[in-house]
Amino acid sequence: MTAFAIGVIGLGVLALIYGDFAMVWQPVPDWVPGRTALAYASGVIMLLGGVALLVRATAAWSVRILFPYIIVWTSLKLPALFAAPKMEAVWLGFGELAILFAGGWVLFANLADLPEGSPLQALTSEKGVRVAQMFFAVWLIPIGISHIVYVQATADLVPAWLPYRQGWAYLTGAGHIAAGLGVLFSVFPRVAAFAEAAMIGAFTILVWGPKIVAEPKSRLNWTAFFISWAIAAAAWAVAQTVAQKQAATQKTAS
């Protein structure tokens, strides 16, 4: 939860500094009326929502606001799926936000503290969380495929000090696919989910961390870092629900 909040806060600060959305990760068209005002409002929501998520007394209200916000954010990538369904890049783009969406969903399920009889209680039920886990798992697969389809572009992101960079591109692609299938078909799902979170976290630190050090004024590097950080934190949040569910099942069985 803390890591997710840090990622959201970072994106909120960037939105307020630049008066703009998160570049390709928030593709709001230029023709949208009041776009700049909406960008500042988006920054405020992320900044205050992230801070509120860190405080126990306000965490419930934070996820009640952030989860719908993430739903709208994710939907920004939907048109591309219909406009260019044969382009793997659009599936990658939606897949990244799908992880963020799944993480927001499980945080909402765990923290929203909805009143009895709320029509949204289906989202916070055990079945609802399971759907979030399945959604998470399905979208890891096109992310992995993109590493293979765009192997050279992926290899270029691998730190230069690592040998056989294309090999790492193929390996991480296979890792994403394996993690998705593991969660989807309950084959060591806890290991698969945490491995996915760790892989994205390592990518964040090893790829975007050095880029920030090399170009500390680059908006792209900071945006990519906090996007990647938030996605890694979202994957970790999903992984924690997989672990808790397994623990509960084992306890009942015993």
Short mmCIF file of C-alpha atoms in Angstrom, two decimals:
data_model
loop_
_atom_site.label_atom_id
_atom_site.label_comp_id
_atom_site.label_asym_id
_atom_site.label_seq_id
_atom_site.Cartn_x
_atom_site.Cartn_y
_atom_site.Cartn_z
CA MET A 1 0.00 0.00 0.00
CA THR A 2 2.80 2.41 0.89
CA ALA A 3 4.68 1.69 -2.34
CA PHE A 4 1.50 2.19 -4.38
CA ALA A 5 0.87 5.49 -2.62
CA ILE A 6 4.42 6.69 -3.37
CA GLY A 7 3.97 5.93 -7.07
CA VAL A 8 0.65 7.77 -7.23
CA ILE A 9 2.04 10.74 -5.30
CA GLY A 10 5.01 10.96 -7.65
CA LEU A 11 2.74 11.00 -10.70
CA GLY A 12 0.56 13.62 -9.05
CA VAL A 13 3.53 15.88 -8.40
CA LEU A 14 4.66 15.53 -12.03
CA ALA A 15 1.17 16.40 -13.28
CA LEU A 16 1.18 19.58 -11.18
CA ILE A 17 4.71 20.55 -12.24
CA TYR A 18 4.07 20.16 -15.97
CA GLY A 19 0.33 20.87 -16.07
CA ASP A 20 -0.09 17.77 -18.17
CA PHE A 21 -1.04 14.11 -18.04
CA ALA A 22 1.43 11.23 -17.80
CA MET A 23 2.52 11.32 -21.43
CA VAL A 24 1.78 8.09 -23.38
CA TRP A 25 0.47 6.41 -20.23
CA GLN A 26 -2.43 8.89 -19.97
CA PRO A 27 -3.33 9.57 -23.63
CA VAL A 28 -5.86 12.35 -23.21
CA PRO A 29 -6.42 13.91 -26.67
CA ASP A 30 -5.44 17.54 -27.21
CA TRP A 31 -8.97 18.39 -28.38
CA VAL A 32 -10.54 17.64 -24.98
CA PRO A 33 -12.05 20.91 -23.59
CA GLY A 34 -10.26 22.24 -20.54
CA ARG A 35 -7.48 19.68 -20.94
CA THR A 36 -4.93 21.61 -18.88
CA ALA A 37 -7.41 22.16 -16.05
CA LEU A 38 -8.24 18.46 -16.12
CA ALA A 39 -4.53 17.63 -15.96
CA TYR A 40 -4.12 19.76 -12.83
CA ALA A 41 -7.24 18.17 -11.32
CA SER A 42 -5.79 14.75 -12.12
CA GLY A 43 -2.57 15.72 -10.36
CA VAL A 44 -4.47 16.87 -7.27
CA ILE A 45 -6.46 13.61 -7.15
CA MET A 46 -3.30 11.52 -7.37
CA LEU A 47 -1.32 13.63 -4.91
CA LEU A 48 -4.02 13.91 -2.25
CA GLY A 49 -5.27 10.38 -2.89
CA GLY A 50 -1.79 8.98 -2.43
CA VAL A 51 -1.19 10.94 0.77
CA ALA A 52 -4.60 9.89 2.13
CA LEU A 53 -3.78 6.27 1.36
CA LEU A 54 -0.88 6.50 3.82
CA VAL A 55 -3.16 7.53 6.69
CA ARG A 56 -5.30 4.82 8.26
CA ALA A 57 -8.19 7.19 9.00
CA THR A 58 -8.47 8.34 5.36
CA ALA A 59 -7.39 5.20 3.49
CA ALA A 60 -10.98 4.08 2.84
CA TRP A 61 -11.93 7.39 1.25
CA SER A 62 -8.70 7.38 -0.71
CA VAL A 63 -9.38 4.05 -2.44
CA ARG A 64 -13.03 5.05 -3.00
CA ILE A 65 -11.72 7.95 -5.08
CA LEU A 66 -8.56 6.44 -6.59
CA PHE A 67 -10.19 3.24 -7.87
CA PRO A 68 -12.79 5.03 -10.05
CA TYR A 69 -10.01 7.36 -11.18
CA ILE A 70 -7.92 4.35 -12.25
CA ILE A 71 -10.93 2.88 -14.07
CA VAL A 72 -11.22 6.08 -16.14
CA TRP A 73 -7.44 6.14 -16.62
CA THR A 74 -7.37 2.56 -17.90
CA SER A 75 -10.27 3.24 -20.26
CA LEU A 76 -8.12 5.83 -22.06
CA LYS A 77 -6.23 2.91 -23.62
CA LEU A 78 -9.35 1.09 -24.85
CA PRO A 79 -9.81 3.01 -28.15
CA ALA A 80 -6.36 1.91 -29.35
CA LEU A 81 -7.34 -1.76 -28.96
CA PHE A 82 -10.15 -1.24 -31.45
CA ALA A 83 -8.28 1.15 -33.73
CA ALA A 84 -5.17 -1.04 -34.14
CA PRO A 85 -5.92 -4.55 -32.80
CA LYS A 86 -3.10 -6.12 -34.84
CA MET A 87 -0.45 -3.93 -33.24
CA GLU A 88 1.15 -5.64 -30.25
CA ALA A 89 2.18 -2.29 -28.76
CA VAL A 90 -1.42 -1.33 -27.98
CA TRP A 91 -1.93 -4.60 -26.08
CA LEU A 92 1.23 -3.88 -24.14
CA GLY A 93 0.01 -0.37 -23.33
CA PHE A 94 -3.34 -1.59 -22.07
CA GLY A 95 -1.70 -4.50 -20.22
CA GLU A 96 0.47 -2.16 -18.18
CA LEU A 97 -2.56 -0.21 -17.02
CA ALA A 98 -4.49 -3.45 -16.48
CA ILE A 99 -1.97 -4.33 -13.75
CA LEU A 100 -2.51 -0.91 -12.20
CA PHE A 101 -6.27 -1.48 -12.42
CA ALA A 102 -6.05 -4.90 -10.77
CA GLY A 103 -3.92 -3.49 -7.97
CA GLY A 104 -6.36 -0.63 -7.43
CA TRP A 105 -9.19 -3.16 -7.35
CA VAL A 106 -7.67 -5.33 -4.61
CA LEU A 107 -6.77 -2.25 -2.57
CA PHE A 108 -10.38 -1.11 -2.94
CA ALA A 109 -11.57 -4.55 -1.84
CA ASN A 110 -9.31 -4.53 1.22
CA LEU A 111 -9.67 -0.92 2.34
CA ALA A 112 -12.93 0.59 1.04
CA ASP A 113 -14.95 -0.49 4.09
CA LEU A 114 -18.24 -0.21 2.20
CA PRO A 115 -21.50 0.08 4.14
CA GLU A 116 -23.74 -2.96 4.36
CA GLY A 117 -25.90 -3.36 1.29
CA SER A 118 -23.69 -1.31 -1.00
CA PRO A 119 -24.13 -2.28 -4.67
CA LEU A 120 -20.33 -2.30 -4.93
CA GLN A 121 -19.88 -5.09 -2.38
CA ALA A 122 -19.58 -7.61 -5.20
CA LEU A 123 -16.27 -5.96 -6.08
CA THR A 124 -14.95 -6.43 -2.55
CA SER A 125 -16.07 -10.04 -2.14
CA GLU A 126 -13.77 -13.04 -2.42
CA LYS A 127 -15.12 -13.70 -5.90
CA GLY A 128 -14.52 -10.07 -6.84
CA VAL A 129 -10.89 -10.27 -5.73
CA ARG A 130 -10.51 -13.52 -7.67
CA VAL A 131 -11.74 -11.76 -10.81
CA ALA A 132 -9.16 -9.03 -10.21
CA GLN A 133 -6.46 -11.70 -9.93
CA MET A 134 -7.60 -13.32 -13.18
CA PHE A 135 -7.69 -9.95 -14.96
CA PHE A 136 -4.15 -9.31 -13.73
CA ALA A 137 -2.99 -12.72 -14.95
CA VAL A 138 -4.53 -12.50 -18.42
CA TRP A 139 -2.88 -9.18 -19.21
CA LEU A 140 0.59 -10.35 -18.21
CA ILE A 141 0.58 -12.54 -21.30
CA PRO A 142 0.53 -9.76 -23.96
CA ILE A 143 3.14 -7.90 -21.92
CA GLY A 144 5.38 -10.94 -22.20
CA ILE A 145 4.64 -11.36 -25.89
CA SER A 146 5.62 -7.74 -26.51
CA HIS A 147 9.12 -8.49 -25.18
CA ILE A 148 9.48 -11.11 -27.88
CA VAL A 149 7.83 -9.14 -30.69
CA TYR A 150 9.87 -6.04 -29.88
CA VAL A 151 12.95 -7.89 -28.73
CA GLN A 152 15.46 -5.25 -29.90
CA ALA A 153 13.54 -2.38 -28.27
CA THR A 154 13.35 -4.42 -25.07
CA ALA A 155 17.02 -5.33 -25.23
CA ASP A 156 17.92 -1.65 -25.59
CA LEU A 157 16.36 -1.05 -22.16
CA VAL A 158 18.46 -3.77 -20.51
CA PRO A 159 21.41 -2.22 -18.63
CA ALA A 160 24.54 -2.22 -20.78
CA TRP A 161 26.60 -3.95 -18.09
CA LEU A 162 24.50 -7.11 -18.38
CA PRO A 163 25.75 -9.63 -20.95
CA TYR A 164 23.55 -10.96 -23.78
CA ARG A 165 20.91 -8.26 -23.60
CA GLN A 166 18.61 -9.92 -26.12
CA GLY A 167 18.67 -13.02 -23.97
CA TRP A 168 17.34 -11.00 -21.03
CA ALA A 169 14.61 -9.62 -23.29
CA TYR A 170 13.47 -13.13 -24.21
CA LEU A 171 13.84 -14.33 -20.62
CA THR A 172 11.74 -11.55 -19.13
CA GLY A 173 9.13 -12.01 -21.84
CA ALA A 174 8.88 -15.69 -20.98
CA GLY A 175 8.78 -14.73 -17.30
CA HIS A 176 5.76 -12.46 -17.76
CA ILE A 177 3.92 -15.16 -19.71
CA ALA A 178 4.79 -17.85 -17.15
CA ALA A 179 3.67 -15.63 -14.27
CA GLY A 180 0.36 -14.93 -15.99
CA LEU A 181 -0.27 -18.60 -16.68
CA GLY A 182 0.77 -19.53 -13.15
CA VAL A 183 -1.80 -17.23 -11.56
CA LEU A 184 -4.43 -18.03 -14.18
CA PHE A 185 -4.23 -21.80 -13.74
CA SER A 186 -3.20 -21.83 -10.06
CA VAL A 187 0.23 -23.33 -10.71
CA PHE A 188 2.27 -21.93 -7.82
CA PRO A 189 0.14 -18.76 -8.11
CA ARG A 190 1.67 -17.04 -5.09
CA VAL A 191 5.19 -17.56 -6.40
CA ALA A 192 4.12 -16.45 -9.88
CA ALA A 193 2.45 -13.27 -8.65
CA PHE A 194 5.30 -12.23 -6.37
CA ALA A 195 7.86 -13.08 -9.08
CA GLU A 196 5.99 -10.78 -11.45
CA ALA A 197 5.97 -7.96 -8.91
CA ALA A 198 9.68 -8.47 -8.22
CA MET A 199 10.49 -8.48 -11.94
CA ILE A 200 8.69 -5.18 -12.55
CA GLY A 201 10.28 -3.71 -9.43
CA ALA A 202 13.74 -4.74 -10.61
CA PHE A 203 13.02 -3.23 -14.02
CA THR A 204 12.02 0.03 -12.36
CA ILE A 205 15.22 0.28 -10.33
CA LEU A 206 17.70 -1.07 -12.88
CA VAL A 207 16.34 0.69 -15.97
CA TRP A 208 14.73 3.96 -14.93
CA GLY A 209 16.79 4.62 -11.81
CA PRO A 210 20.08 5.05 -13.73
CA LYS A 211 18.31 7.06 -16.44
CA ILE A 212 17.13 9.55 -13.80
CA VAL A 213 20.67 9.81 -12.42
CA ALA A 214 22.02 10.41 -15.94
CA GLU A 215 19.28 12.89 -16.92
CA PRO A 216 17.66 14.21 -13.73
CA LYS A 217 15.68 16.90 -15.60
CA SER A 218 14.06 14.49 -18.05
CA ARG A 219 10.30 14.44 -17.69
CA LEU A 220 10.11 11.11 -19.54
CA ASN A 221 12.48 9.37 -17.15
CA TRP A 222 10.67 10.55 -14.03
CA THR A 223 7.25 9.72 -15.49
CA ALA A 224 8.36 6.25 -16.60
CA PHE A 225 9.96 5.64 -13.20
CA PHE A 226 6.82 6.46 -11.21
CA ILE A 227 4.53 4.65 -13.67
CA SER A 228 6.71 1.55 -13.45
CA TRP A 229 6.92 1.92 -9.66
CA ALA A 230 3.13 2.15 -9.35
CA ILE A 231 2.65 -0.88 -11.62
CA ALA A 232 5.14 -2.90 -9.58
CA ALA A 233 3.34 -1.89 -6.38
CA ALA A 234 -0.01 -2.83 -7.94
CA ALA A 235 1.37 -6.26 -8.87
CA TRP A 236 2.62 -6.65 -5.29
CA ALA A 237 -0.83 -5.75 -3.96
CA VAL A 238 -2.41 -8.45 -6.13
CA ALA A 239 0.24 -10.97 -5.08
CA GLN A 240 -0.54 -10.31 -1.43
CA THR A 241 -4.19 -11.23 -1.98
CA VAL A 242 -3.16 -14.49 -3.63
CA ALA A 243 -1.00 -15.33 -0.61
CA GLN A 244 -3.73 -14.43 1.89
CA LYS A 245 -6.29 -16.53 0.08
CA GLN A 246 -3.97 -19.56 0.04
CA ALA A 247 -3.16 -19.10 3.71
CA ALA A 248 -6.84 -18.94 4.59
CA THR A 249 -7.55 -22.09 2.57
CA GLN A 250 -4.73 -23.98 4.25
CA LYS A 251 -5.89 -22.90 7.69
CA THR A 252 -9.43 -24.04 6.99
CA ALA A 253 -8.21 -27.37 5.67
CA SER A 254 -6.12 -27.95 8.77
#
